[in-house]
XYZ file of N, CA and C in Angstrom:
495
model
N 17.289 -12.910 7.741
C 16.845 -11.625 8.868
C 17.950 -11.488 9.577
N 17.965 -10.469 10.418
C 19.112 -10.067 11.305
C 19.172 -11.175 12.303
N 20.330 -11.281 13.149
C 20.445 -11.966 14.010
C 19.513 -11.942 15.125
N 19.371 -12.981 15.817
C 18.552 -12.895 17.047
C 18.856 -11.905 18.011
N 17.740 -11.081 18.207
C 18.017 -10.093 19.354
C 18.185 -10.570 20.651
N 19.095 -10.041 21.260
C 19.333 -10.464 22.548
C 18.528 -9.900 23.516
N 17.885 -10.600 24.526
C 16.961 -9.879 25.653
C 17.792 -8.892 26.500
N 17.351 -7.708 26.698
C 18.011 -6.670 27.486
C 17.060 -6.540 28.558
N 17.411 -5.921 29.749
C 16.582 -5.632 30.711
C 15.649 -4.456 30.536
N 14.361 -4.658 30.781
C 13.326 -3.794 30.478
C 12.481 -4.374 29.165
N 12.688 -5.569 28.694
C 12.175 -6.225 27.807
C 10.510 -6.502 28.116
N 9.811 -6.684 27.133
C 8.478 -6.989 27.388
C 8.110 -8.475 27.536
N 7.035 -8.940 28.064
C 6.760 -10.437 28.102
C 6.848 -11.012 26.608
N 6.488 -10.211 25.699
C 6.598 -10.777 24.157
C 8.044 -11.058 23.904
N 9.032 -10.071 24.112
C 10.249 -10.212 23.731
C 10.927 -11.250 24.708
N 10.516 -11.350 25.935
C 11.004 -12.509 26.915
C 10.691 -13.825 26.376
N 9.467 -13.907 25.732
C 8.941 -15.177 25.406
C 9.614 -15.592 24.043
N 9.973 -14.655 23.153
C 10.666 -15.027 21.834
C 12.067 -15.301 22.234
N 12.611 -14.685 23.167
C 13.894 -15.125 23.503
C 14.290 -16.685 23.975
N 13.117 -16.653 24.885
C 13.171 -18.077 25.542
C 12.882 -19.303 24.519
N 12.085 -18.888 23.566
C 11.851 -19.776 22.447
C 13.243 -20.148 21.517
N 13.985 -19.197 21.496
C 15.126 -19.140 20.599
C 14.790 -18.957 19.052
N 13.902 -18.184 18.877
C 13.621 -17.856 17.357
C 14.208 -16.525 17.212
N 14.497 -16.575 15.889
C 15.026 -15.275 15.338
C 13.917 -14.042 15.401
N 14.335 -12.982 15.777
C 13.366 -11.906 15.752
C 14.228 -10.495 15.795
N 13.587 -9.527 15.325
C 14.203 -8.159 15.389
C 13.295 -7.155 16.095
N 13.813 -6.461 16.949
C 12.870 -5.429 17.675
C 13.005 -3.947 17.036
N 11.988 -3.453 16.633
C 11.843 -2.144 16.197
C 11.093 -1.229 17.022
N 11.842 -0.179 17.398
C 11.197 1.038 18.394
C 11.159 2.279 17.444
N 9.944 2.847 17.808
C 9.780 4.327 17.260
C 8.968 5.117 18.314
N 9.008 6.305 17.864
C 8.421 7.342 18.783
C 6.867 7.148 18.674
N 6.145 6.836 19.620
C 4.677 6.738 19.450
C 4.084 8.279 19.598
N 3.214 8.468 18.542
C 2.257 9.741 18.642
C 0.973 9.442 19.141
N 0.723 9.763 20.453
C -0.746 9.624 21.005
C -1.705 10.268 20.176
N -1.576 10.919 19.191
C -2.641 11.815 18.616
C -2.831 10.842 17.209
N -2.153 9.918 16.799
C -2.041 9.222 15.551
C -3.437 8.339 15.611
N -4.329 8.625 14.559
C -5.509 7.661 14.595
C -5.428 6.280 14.641
N -4.325 5.617 14.166
C -4.355 4.239 14.143
C -3.029 3.888 14.729
N -3.015 2.848 15.543
C -1.669 2.355 16.017
C -1.026 1.710 15.065
N -1.686 0.797 14.303
C -0.772 0.071 13.414
C -0.516 0.741 12.233
N -1.127 1.633 11.634
C -0.670 2.361 10.444
C 0.665 3.215 10.897
N 0.346 3.721 12.173
C 1.527 4.717 12.741
C 2.814 3.824 12.641
N 2.641 2.478 13.077
C 3.765 1.624 13.206
C 4.469 1.281 11.841
N 3.510 1.170 10.795
C 4.192 0.997 9.452
C 4.845 2.005 9.083
N 4.204 3.176 9.020
C 4.837 4.364 8.601
C 6.071 4.846 9.273
N 6.204 4.629 10.622
C 7.198 4.894 11.201
C 8.523 3.983 10.847
N 8.322 2.715 10.755
C 9.178 1.744 10.417
C 9.361 1.738 8.888
N 8.767 2.364 8.136
C 8.826 2.251 6.583
C 8.599 0.938 6.003
N 7.639 0.126 6.681
C 7.304 -1.130 6.231
C 6.008 -0.930 5.687
N 5.735 -1.780 4.520
C 4.432 -1.911 4.007
C 3.354 -2.352 5.147
N 2.087 -1.760 4.947
C 0.992 -2.029 5.891
C 0.399 -3.509 5.824
N 0.773 -4.081 4.740
C 0.257 -5.444 4.526
C 1.221 -6.420 5.409
N 2.529 -5.952 5.823
C 3.349 -6.735 6.664
C 3.310 -6.451 7.915
N 2.499 -5.572 8.391
C 2.432 -5.158 9.774
C 1.184 -5.480 10.302
N 1.000 -6.361 11.440
C -0.313 -7.043 11.754
C -0.680 -6.401 13.069
N -1.873 -6.288 13.332
C -2.555 -5.755 14.581
C -3.244 -7.066 15.224
N -3.037 -6.843 16.623
C -3.597 -8.005 17.353
C -4.907 -7.291 17.951
N -6.056 -8.102 17.566
C -7.359 -7.671 18.088
C -7.830 -8.748 18.833
N -8.583 -8.276 20.181
C -9.267 -9.494 21.000
C -10.806 -9.202 20.755
N -11.263 -10.549 20.518
C -12.696 -10.540 20.321
C -13.357 -11.630 21.304
N -14.497 -11.367 21.360
C -15.424 -12.376 22.163
C -16.005 -13.336 21.163
N -15.744 -14.634 21.235
C -16.290 -15.685 20.433
C -17.238 -16.504 21.214
N -18.542 -16.504 21.295
C -19.514 -17.200 22.129
C -18.957 -17.217 23.395
N -18.608 -16.185 24.120
C -18.340 -16.045 25.490
C -16.780 -16.430 25.862
N -15.984 -16.742 24.900
C -14.510 -16.806 25.061
C -13.869 -15.908 24.329
N -12.574 -15.287 24.958
C -11.704 -14.285 24.225
C -10.965 -15.113 23.277
N -10.657 -14.546 22.075
C -9.976 -14.981 21.019
C -9.143 -13.897 20.412
N -7.782 -14.207 19.916
C -7.119 -13.111 19.569
C -7.137 -13.268 17.872
N -7.294 -12.193 16.965
C -7.342 -12.350 15.699
C -6.073 -11.445 15.257
N -5.177 -11.760 14.481
C -3.886 -11.063 13.985
C -4.087 -10.791 12.579
N -4.479 -9.553 12.222
C -4.585 -9.274 10.770
C -3.660 -8.005 10.362
N -3.685 -7.877 9.059
C -2.936 -6.788 8.606
C -3.540 -5.422 8.947
N -2.569 -4.365 9.263
C -3.100 -3.255 9.691
C -3.728 -2.480 8.533
N -3.639 -2.794 7.380
C -4.085 -2.233 6.163
C -5.643 -2.795 5.836
N -6.134 -3.622 6.547
C -7.399 -3.868 6.536
C -8.047 -3.984 7.962
N -9.228 -4.780 7.995
C -10.023 -5.041 9.227
C -10.201 -6.592 9.473
N -10.693 -6.610 10.694
C -10.828 -8.173 11.151
C -12.526 -8.483 10.617
N -12.443 -9.667 10.137
C -13.856 -10.301 9.526
C -14.341 -10.964 10.954
N -15.123 -10.560 11.644
C -15.699 -11.147 12.900
C -16.374 -12.622 12.517
N -17.046 -12.629 11.628
C -17.765 -13.978 11.368
C -16.514 -14.991 10.714
N -15.703 -14.530 10.040
C -14.701 -15.515 9.784
C -13.878 -16.110 10.879
N -13.627 -14.975 11.774
C -12.853 -15.441 13.125
C -13.565 -16.413 13.936
N -14.995 -16.231 13.971
C -15.697 -17.045 14.748
C -15.556 -18.439 14.133
N -15.876 -18.530 12.750
C -15.668 -19.900 11.924
C -14.490 -20.389 12.265
N -13.384 -19.720 12.287
C -12.082 -20.398 12.188
C -11.807 -21.165 13.742
N -12.294 -20.695 14.612
C -12.529 -21.257 16.052
C -13.710 -22.378 16.201
N -14.497 -22.463 15.268
C -15.881 -23.274 15.506
C -16.883 -22.650 16.181
N -16.797 -21.255 16.282
C -17.668 -20.435 16.980
C -19.013 -20.119 16.144
N -19.805 -19.583 16.608
C -20.962 -18.859 15.811
C -21.035 -17.598 15.683
N -20.530 -16.670 16.710
C -20.825 -15.310 16.827
C -19.742 -14.570 17.641
N -19.031 -13.574 16.898
C -17.884 -12.808 17.480
C -18.458 -11.198 17.250
N -17.831 -10.826 18.613
C -17.949 -9.330 18.712
C -16.613 -8.882 19.213
N -16.089 -7.481 18.946
C -15.021 -7.012 19.631
C -15.029 -7.020 21.124
N -13.949 -7.585 21.864
C -14.038 -7.623 23.193
C -13.950 -6.192 23.993
N -14.516 -5.995 25.148
C -14.473 -4.975 25.938
C -12.990 -4.566 26.051
N -12.632 -3.329 25.700
C -11.069 -2.958 25.836
C -10.410 -3.236 27.096
N -11.134 -2.830 28.220
C -10.539 -2.990 29.632
C -10.406 -4.600 29.887
N -11.446 -5.513 29.387
C -11.329 -6.944 29.644
C -10.095 -7.472 28.827
N -9.948 -6.864 27.714
C -8.701 -7.338 26.760
C -7.435 -7.108 27.485
N -7.432 -5.837 27.963
C -6.157 -5.164 28.700
C -5.952 -6.204 29.966
N -6.914 -6.381 30.820
C -6.723 -7.193 32.062
C -6.180 -8.625 31.646
N -6.703 -9.306 30.559
C -6.714 -10.684 30.296
C -5.283 -10.832 29.917
N -4.795 -9.914 28.893
C -3.702 -10.132 28.070
C -2.459 -9.565 28.804
N -2.634 -8.529 29.666
C -1.555 -7.878 30.379
C -0.836 -6.674 29.725
N -1.526 -6.483 28.437
C -1.129 -5.329 27.712
C -2.159 -4.342 27.474
N -1.610 -3.051 27.181
C -2.517 -1.789 26.998
C -3.111 -1.945 25.495
N -4.109 -1.192 25.357
C -4.652 -1.171 23.755
C -3.682 -0.400 23.012
N -3.460 -0.919 21.891
C -2.478 -0.366 20.948
C -1.159 -0.969 21.172
N -0.914 -1.890 22.107
C 0.381 -2.432 22.484
C -0.098 -3.972 22.831
N -1.145 -4.514 22.457
C -1.333 -5.945 22.749
C -0.712 -6.804 21.731
N 0.110 -7.611 22.333
C 0.920 -8.543 21.517
C 0.141 -9.834 21.478
N 0.220 -10.718 20.376
C -0.111 -12.104 20.668
C 0.746 -12.769 21.303
N 1.907 -12.410 21.598
C 2.993 -13.312 22.494
C 3.157 -12.829 23.722
N 3.533 -13.717 24.668
C 3.598 -13.365 26.135
C 2.563 -12.845 26.824
N 1.197 -13.234 26.649
C 0.152 -12.705 27.292
C -0.114 -13.129 28.649
N -0.608 -12.455 29.514
C -0.804 -13.088 30.843
C -1.774 -14.222 30.901
N -2.650 -14.266 30.161
C -3.418 -15.565 29.836
C -3.413 -15.835 28.311
N -2.985 -17.037 28.155
C -2.715 -17.307 26.584
C -4.023 -17.403 25.972
N -4.466 -16.738 25.008
C -5.672 -16.871 24.354
C -5.481 -17.461 22.956
N -6.700 -18.316 22.707
C -6.682 -18.785 21.158
C -6.405 -17.767 20.254
N -5.491 -18.020 19.205
C -5.076 -17.162 18.365
C -5.353 -17.518 16.959
N -5.792 -16.776 16.229
C -5.964 -16.945 14.779
C -5.325 -15.782 13.948
N -4.359 -16.172 13.060
C -3.276 -15.581 12.195
C -4.075 -15.558 10.766
N -4.172 -14.305 10.214
C -4.637 -14.115 8.958
C -3.712 -14.869 8.102
N -4.119 -15.732 7.015
C -3.324 -16.602 6.248
C -2.566 -15.781 5.232
N -2.760 -14.425 5.086
C -1.982 -13.600 4.261
C -0.550 -13.558 4.776
N -0.422 -13.696 6.111
C 1.090 -13.682 6.663
C 2.012 -14.626 5.857
N 1.483 -15.792 5.574
C 2.381 -16.649 4.877
C 3.004 -16.087 3.611
N 2.488 -15.072 2.885
C 2.975 -14.563 1.865
C 4.215 -13.756 2.004
N 4.640 -13.469 3.378
C 5.708 -12.562 3.492
C 6.712 -13.500 4.368
N 8.076 -13.099 4.033
C 9.135 -13.902 4.816
C 9.097 -13.568 6.307
N 8.733 -12.289 6.465
C 8.617 -11.656 8.100
C 7.576 -10.668 8.122
N 6.971 -10.810 9.356
C 5.875 -9.943 9.327
C 6.246 -9.132 10.781
N 5.462 -8.003 11.117
C 5.760 -7.267 12.358
C 4.436 -7.386 13.240
N 4.482 -7.565 14.493
C 3.653 -7.391 15.363
C 3.900 -6.713 16.707
N 2.956 -6.280 17.398
C 3.317 -5.592 18.694
C 4.131 -6.414 19.452
N 5.153 -5.684 19.921
C 6.075 -6.210 21.000
C 5.747 -6.334 22.554
N 4.488 -5.576 22.789
C 3.952 -5.391 23.849
C 3.783 -4.053 24.489
N 4.135 -3.015 23.726
C 3.968 -1.690 24.215
C 3.875 -0.846 22.976
N 3.240 0.318 23.101
C 2.863 1.154 21.913
C 4.439 1.843 21.746
N 4.762 1.837 20.273
C 6.004 2.265 20.004
C 7.096 1.147 19.844
N 6.605 -0.033 19.967
C 7.474 -1.362 19.946
C 7.082 -2.564 19.025
N 7.704 -2.830 18.137
C 7.186 -3.829 17.213
C 8.131 -4.871 17.109
N 7.908 -6.129 16.861
C 8.790 -7.209 16.690
C 8.488 -7.787 15.493
N 9.722 -8.149 14.701
C 9.556 -8.682 13.171
C 10.081 -10.098 13.253
N 9.160 -10.988 13.079
C 9.794 -12.486 12.863
C 9.106 -13.168 11.668
N 9.456 -14.483 11.404
C 8.711 -15.130 10.379
C 7.395 -15.602 10.900
N 6.506 -15.572 9.994
C 4.989 -15.991 10.198
C 4.951 -17.255 10.896
N 5.658 -18.153 10.437
C 5.571 -19.692 10.811
C 6.027 -19.652 12.379
N 6.923 -18.989 12.824
C 7.372 -18.783 14.148
C 6.188 -18.369 15.112
N 5.651 -17.187 14.659
C 4.463 -16.688 15.380
C 3.291 -17.577 15.634
N 3.075 -18.259 14.423
C 2.100 -19.400 14.566
C 2.538 -20.510 15.381
N 3.748 -21.002 15.395
C 4.010 -21.903 16.320
C 3.873 -21.705 17.715
N 4.432 -20.339 17.963
C 4.504 -19.858 19.400
C 3.280 -19.609 20.133
N 2.516 -19.243 19.294
C 0.851 -18.824 19.702
C -0.152 -19.955 19.474
N 0.468 -20.982 18.941
C -0.488 -22.281 18.561
C -1.675 -21.688 17.655
N -1.388 -20.823 16.772
C -2.423 -20.012 16.005
C -2.993 -21.132 15.048
N -4.097 -20.848 14.659
C -4.967 -21.338 13.499
C -4.709 -20.255 12.243
N -4.341 -20.702 11.112
C -4.291 -19.965 9.989
C -5.645 -19.977 9.337
N -6.057 -18.809 9.073
C -7.448 -18.929 8.380
C -7.683 -17.267 7.634
N -8.474 -17.207 6.655
C -8.683 -15.914 5.991
C -9.634 -15.185 6.938
N -9.018 -14.335 7.862
C -9.847 -13.563 8.783
C -9.626 -12.060 8.557
N -9.014 -11.498 7.531
C -8.715 -10.248 7.361
C -9.571 -9.864 6.163
N -10.045 -8.481 6.189
C -10.847 -7.966 4.951
C -9.931 -6.917 4.519
N -9.693 -6.690 3.287
C -9.020 -5.534 2.802
C -9.736 -4.598 2.357
């Protein structure tokens, strides 16, 4: 992978967290098109990266607690599997406004890293089949590429099969 990206002024909480942790990562910026129907698919296309290596960050309510599910943009989040992965019974997608307030990020730019309130995180186990994956760096049009194990370590993520193809 490329050398560690040096933090520059204007970074996001996600890139600040990565820099502070001293892990290798690469930032990818692209021009966000507000009319694109899928933030994740737009990111994959713009970066020329396979959609199974670009992961979206989704916030769900599991039995009254917010939980983050990180799954490939090529598929969807299995809410039942997410609930099971954290020992819960029922999961629904979180209210978007609540997800934004809690994480400190806007929809389409929610990162699993550097959240205002660190939420429990479950990373789809397919991430381990790639040397690096991309996740939101904290705003639309900005992705960060890093090793899946570094993401899991920094977010204290549970690895589980939560994605549906």
